[in-house]
Amino acid sequence: MGRFRAELGQELTQLRSEIVEEFRHQIGVQREDLQHKLDLVVEGQQMLAEKLEETRSELKVDIGKIDQRVTAVAADLAAHRRDTEAHRKGWRVREKEGGE
């Protein structure tokens, strides 16, 4: 009976070692898989940040162009108004006498 117990104890110790080793292996595999997925997420975030910065730069240029156009239109309008106000007396609408 003692020999049986010793063999059983030895087999249980060996089985425990195998289980621990398999568990460590599985944890390693899961860690590598998680790290790979995290790397993909980080790469995607970096690409989005670059695209956002590119879009921001394009918008700055477009807004600058629109600002120049609005400034030019405002200057033209101001000049037209000054011209109209300078000729106020001469540009009155007159109705013809006698219904004509």
Coordinates of N, CA and C in Angstrom, one line a residue:
M1 N 0.8 -1.2 0.0 CA 0.0 0.0 0.0 C 0.9 1.3 0.0
G2 N 2.0 1.2 0.7 CA 2.9 2.3 0.8 C 3.5 2.7 -0.6
R3 N 3.8 1.6 -1.3 CA 4.3 1.8 -2.6 C 3.3 2.5 -3.6
F4 N 2.0 2.0 -3.5 CA 1.0 2.6 -4.2 C 0.8 4.1 -4.0
R5 N 0.8 4.4 -2.7 CA 0.7 5.8 -2.3 C 1.9 6.6 -2.8
A6 N 3.0 6.1 -2.8 CA 4.2 6.8 -3.3 C 4.1 7.1 -4.8
E7 N 3.6 6.0 -5.5 CA 3.5 6.2 -6.9 C 2.3 7.1 -7.2
L8 N 1.3 7.0 -6.5 CA 0.1 8.0 -6.7 C 0.6 9.4 -6.4
G9 N 1.3 9.6 -5.3 CA 1.8 10.9 -5.0 C 2.7 11.5 -6.0
Q10 N 3.6 10.6 -6.6 CA 4.5 11.0 -7.6 C 3.7 11.4 -8.9
E11 N 2.7 10.6 -9.2 CA 1.9 10.9 -10.4 C 1.1 12.2 -10.2
L12 N 0.6 12.4 -9.0 CA -0.1 13.6 -8.7 C 0.8 14.8 -8.8
T13 N 2.0 14.7 -8.3 CA 3.0 15.8 -8.4 C 3.3 16.1 -9.9
Q14 N 3.5 15.0 -10.7 CA 3.8 15.2 -12.1 C 2.6 15.8 -12.8
L15 N 1.4 15.4 -12.5 CA 0.2 15.9 -13.1 C 0.1 17.4 -12.8
R16 N 0.3 17.7 -11.5 CA 0.3 19.1 -11.1 C 1.3 20.0 -11.8
S17 N 2.5 19.5 -12.0 CA 3.5 20.2 -12.8 C 3.1 20.4 -14.2
E18 N 2.5 19.4 -14.8 CA 2.0 19.5 -16.2 C 0.9 20.5 -16.3
I19 N 0.0 20.5 -15.3 CA -1.1 21.5 -15.3 C -0.6 22.9 -15.2
V20 N 0.3 23.1 -14.3 CA 0.9 24.4 -14.1 C 1.6 24.9 -15.3
E21 N 2.4 24.0 -16.0 CA 3.1 24.3 -17.2 C 2.1 24.7 -18.3
E22 N 1.0 23.9 -18.5 CA 0.0 24.2 -19.5 C -0.7 25.5 -19.2
F23 N -1.0 25.8 -17.9 CA -1.6 27.0 -17.5 C -0.7 28.2 -17.9
R24 N 0.6 28.1 -17.6 CA 1.5 29.2 -18.0 C 1.6 29.4 -19.5
H25 N 1.6 28.3 -20.2 CA 1.6 28.4 -21.7 C 0.4 29.1 -22.2
Q26 N -0.8 28.7 -21.7 CA -2.1 29.3 -22.1 C -2.1 30.8 -21.8
I27 N -1.6 31.2 -20.6 CA -1.5 32.6 -20.2 C -0.6 33.4 -21.1
G28 N 0.5 32.8 -21.5 CA 1.4 33.4 -22.4 C 0.8 33.6 -23.8
V29 N 0.0 32.6 -24.3 CA -0.7 32.8 -25.6 C -1.7 33.9 -25.5
Q30 N -2.5 33.9 -24.4 CA -3.5 34.9 -24.3 C -2.9 36.3 -24.1
R31 N -1.8 36.4 -23.5 CA -1.1 37.7 -23.3 C -0.6 38.2 -24.7
E32 N 0.0 37.3 -25.5 CA 0.5 37.7 -26.8 C -0.7 38.2 -27.7
D33 N -1.8 37.5 -27.6 CA -3.0 37.8 -28.4 C -3.5 39.2 -28.0
L34 N -3.6 39.4 -26.7 CA -4.1 40.7 -26.2 C -3.1 41.8 -26.6
Q35 N -1.8 41.6 -26.5 CA -0.8 42.6 -26.9 C -1.0 42.9 -28.4
H36 N -1.2 41.9 -29.2 CA -1.4 42.1 -30.6 C -2.6 43.0 -30.9
K37 N -3.7 42.7 -30.2 CA -4.9 43.5 -30.4 C -4.7 45.0 -29.9
L38 N -4.0 45.1 -28.8 CA -3.7 46.5 -28.3 C -2.8 47.2 -29.3
D39 N -1.9 46.6 -29.9 CA -1.0 47.2 -30.9 C -1.8 47.7 -32.1
L40 N -2.8 46.9 -32.5 CA -3.7 47.3 -33.6 C -4.5 48.5 -33.2
V41 N -5.0 48.6 -32.0 CA -5.8 49.7 -31.6 C -4.9 51.0 -31.5
V42 N -3.7 50.8 -31.0 CA -2.8 52.0 -31.0 C -2.5 52.5 -32.4
E43 N -2.2 51.6 -33.3 CA -1.9 52.0 -34.6 C -3.1 52.7 -35.3
G44 N -4.3 52.2 -35.0 CA -5.5 52.8 -35.5 C -5.7 54.2 -35.0
Q45 N -5.4 54.4 -33.7 CA -5.5 55.7 -33.1 C -4.5 56.7 -33.6
Q46 N -3.3 56.2 -33.9 CA -2.3 57.1 -34.5 C -2.7 57.5 -35.9
M47 N -3.3 56.6 -36.7 CA -3.8 56.9 -38.0 C -4.9 58.0 -38.0
L48 N -5.8 57.8 -37.0 CA -6.9 58.8 -36.9 C -6.4 60.1 -36.5
A49 N -5.4 60.2 -35.6 CA -4.8 61.4 -35.1 C -4.1 62.1 -36.3
E50 N -3.4 61.4 -37.1 CA -2.8 62.0 -38.3 C -3.8 62.5 -39.3
K51 N -4.9 61.8 -39.5 CA -5.9 62.2 -40.4 C -6.6 63.5 -39.9
L52 N -6.9 63.5 -38.6 CA -7.5 64.7 -38.0 C -6.6 65.9 -38.1
E53 N -5.3 65.7 -37.9 CA -4.4 66.9 -38.1 C -4.4 67.3 -39.5
E54 N -4.4 66.4 -40.5 CA -4.4 66.7 -41.9 C -5.7 67.5 -42.3
T55 N -6.8 67.1 -41.8 CA -8.1 67.7 -42.0 C -8.1 69.1 -41.4
R56 N -7.5 69.2 -40.2 CA -7.4 70.5 -39.5 C -6.6 71.5 -40.3
S57 N -5.5 71.1 -40.9 CA -4.7 71.9 -41.7 C -5.4 72.4 -43.0
E58 N -6.1 71.4 -43.6 CA -6.9 71.8 -44.8 C -8.0 72.8 -44.5
L59 N -8.6 72.6 -43.4 CA -9.7 73.6 -43.0 C -9.1 74.9 -42.7
K60 N -7.9 75.0 -42.1 CA -7.3 76.3 -41.8 C -7.1 77.0 -43.1
V61 N -6.6 76.3 -44.2 CA -6.3 77.0 -45.5 C -7.6 77.4 -46.1
D62 N -8.6 76.6 -46.0 CA -9.9 76.9 -46.6 C -10.6 78.1 -45.9
I63 N -10.5 78.2 -44.6 CA -11.0 79.3 -43.8 C -10.3 80.5 -44.1
G64 N -9.0 80.5 -44.3 CA -8.2 81.6 -44.7 C -8.6 82.2 -46.1
K65 N -8.9 81.3 -47.0 CA -9.4 81.7 -48.3 C -10.8 82.4 -48.2
I66 N -11.6 81.8 -47.4 CA -13.0 82.4 -47.2 C -12.9 83.8 -46.6
D67 N -12.0 83.9 -45.6 CA -11.8 85.2 -44.9 C -11.3 86.2 -45.9
Q68 N -10.4 85.9 -46.8 CA -10.0 86.8 -47.8 C -11.1 87.3 -48.7
R69 N -11.9 86.3 -49.1 CA -13.1 86.6 -50.0 C -14.1 87.6 -49.3
V70 N -14.4 87.2 -48.0 CA -15.3 88.1 -47.3 C -14.8 89.5 -47.1
T71 N -13.5 89.6 -46.8 CA -12.8 90.9 -46.7 C -12.9 91.7 -48.0
A72 N -12.7 91.0 -49.1 CA -12.7 91.7 -50.4 C -14.2 92.1 -50.7
V73 N -15.2 91.3 -50.4 CA -16.5 91.7 -50.7 C -16.9 92.9 -49.8
A74 N -16.5 92.8 -48.5 CA -16.8 93.9 -47.6 C -16.1 95.2 -48.1
A75 N -14.9 95.2 -48.6 CA -14.3 96.4 -49.1 C -15.0 96.9 -50.3
D76 N -15.4 96.0 -51.3 CA -16.2 96.4 -52.4 C -17.5 97.1 -52.0
L77 N -18.2 96.5 -51.1 CA -19.5 97.0 -50.6 C -19.3 98.4 -50.0
A78 N -18.2 98.5 -49.2 CA -18.0 99.8 -48.5 C -17.7 100.9 -49.6
A79 N -16.9 100.5 -50.6 CA -16.6 101.5 -51.7 C -17.9 101.8 -52.4
H80 N -18.7 100.9 -52.7 CA -19.9 101.1 -53.4 C -20.8 102.1 -52.6
R81 N -20.9 101.8 -51.3 CA -21.7 102.6 -50.4 C -21.2 104.1 -50.4
R82 N -19.9 104.2 -50.3 CA -19.3 105.6 -50.2 C -19.6 106.3 -51.6
D83 N -19.5 105.6 -52.7 CA -19.8 106.2 -54.0 C -21.3 106.6 -54.1
T84 N -22.2 105.7 -53.6 CA -23.6 106.0 -53.7 C -23.9 107.2 -52.8
E85 N -23.4 107.3 -51.6 CA -23.6 108.4 -50.7 C -23.0 109.7 -51.2
A86 N -21.9 109.6 -51.9 CA -21.3 110.8 -52.5 C -22.2 111.4 -53.6
H87 N -23.0 110.6 -54.3 CA -23.8 111.1 -55.4 C -25.3 111.1 -55.0
R88 N -25.6 111.2 -53.8 CA -26.9 111.1 -53.3 C -27.9 112.1 -54.0
K89 N -27.4 113.4 -54.1 CA -28.3 114.4 -54.7 C -28.5 114.2 -56.2
G90 N -27.6 113.7 -56.9 CA -27.7 113.5 -58.3 C -28.5 112.3 -58.7
W91 N -28.6 111.3 -57.8 CA -29.2 110.0 -58.2 C -30.6 109.8 -57.7
R92 N -31.3 110.9 -57.6 CA -32.7 110.8 -57.1 C -33.6 110.3 -58.2
V93 N -34.6 109.6 -57.9 CA -35.6 109.1 -58.8 C -36.7 110.2 -59.0
R94 N -36.9 110.6 -60.2 CA -37.9 111.7 -60.4 C -39.1 111.1 -61.2
E95 N -40.2 111.5 -60.9 CA -41.4 111.1 -61.6 C -41.7 112.2 -62.6
K96 N -42.1 111.9 -63.8 CA -42.5 112.8 -64.8 C -43.8 113.5 -64.4
E97 N -43.8 114.8 -64.8 CA -45.1 115.5 -64.5 C -46.1 115.2 -65.6
G98 N -47.3 115.2 -65.2 CA -48.4 115.0 -66.1 C -48.7 113.6 -66.4
G99 N -48.3 112.7 -65.5 CA -48.6 111.3 -65.6 C -47.8 110.5 -66.6
E100 N -46.9 111.1 -67.2 CA -46.1 110.4 -68.2 C -44.9 109.7 -67.5

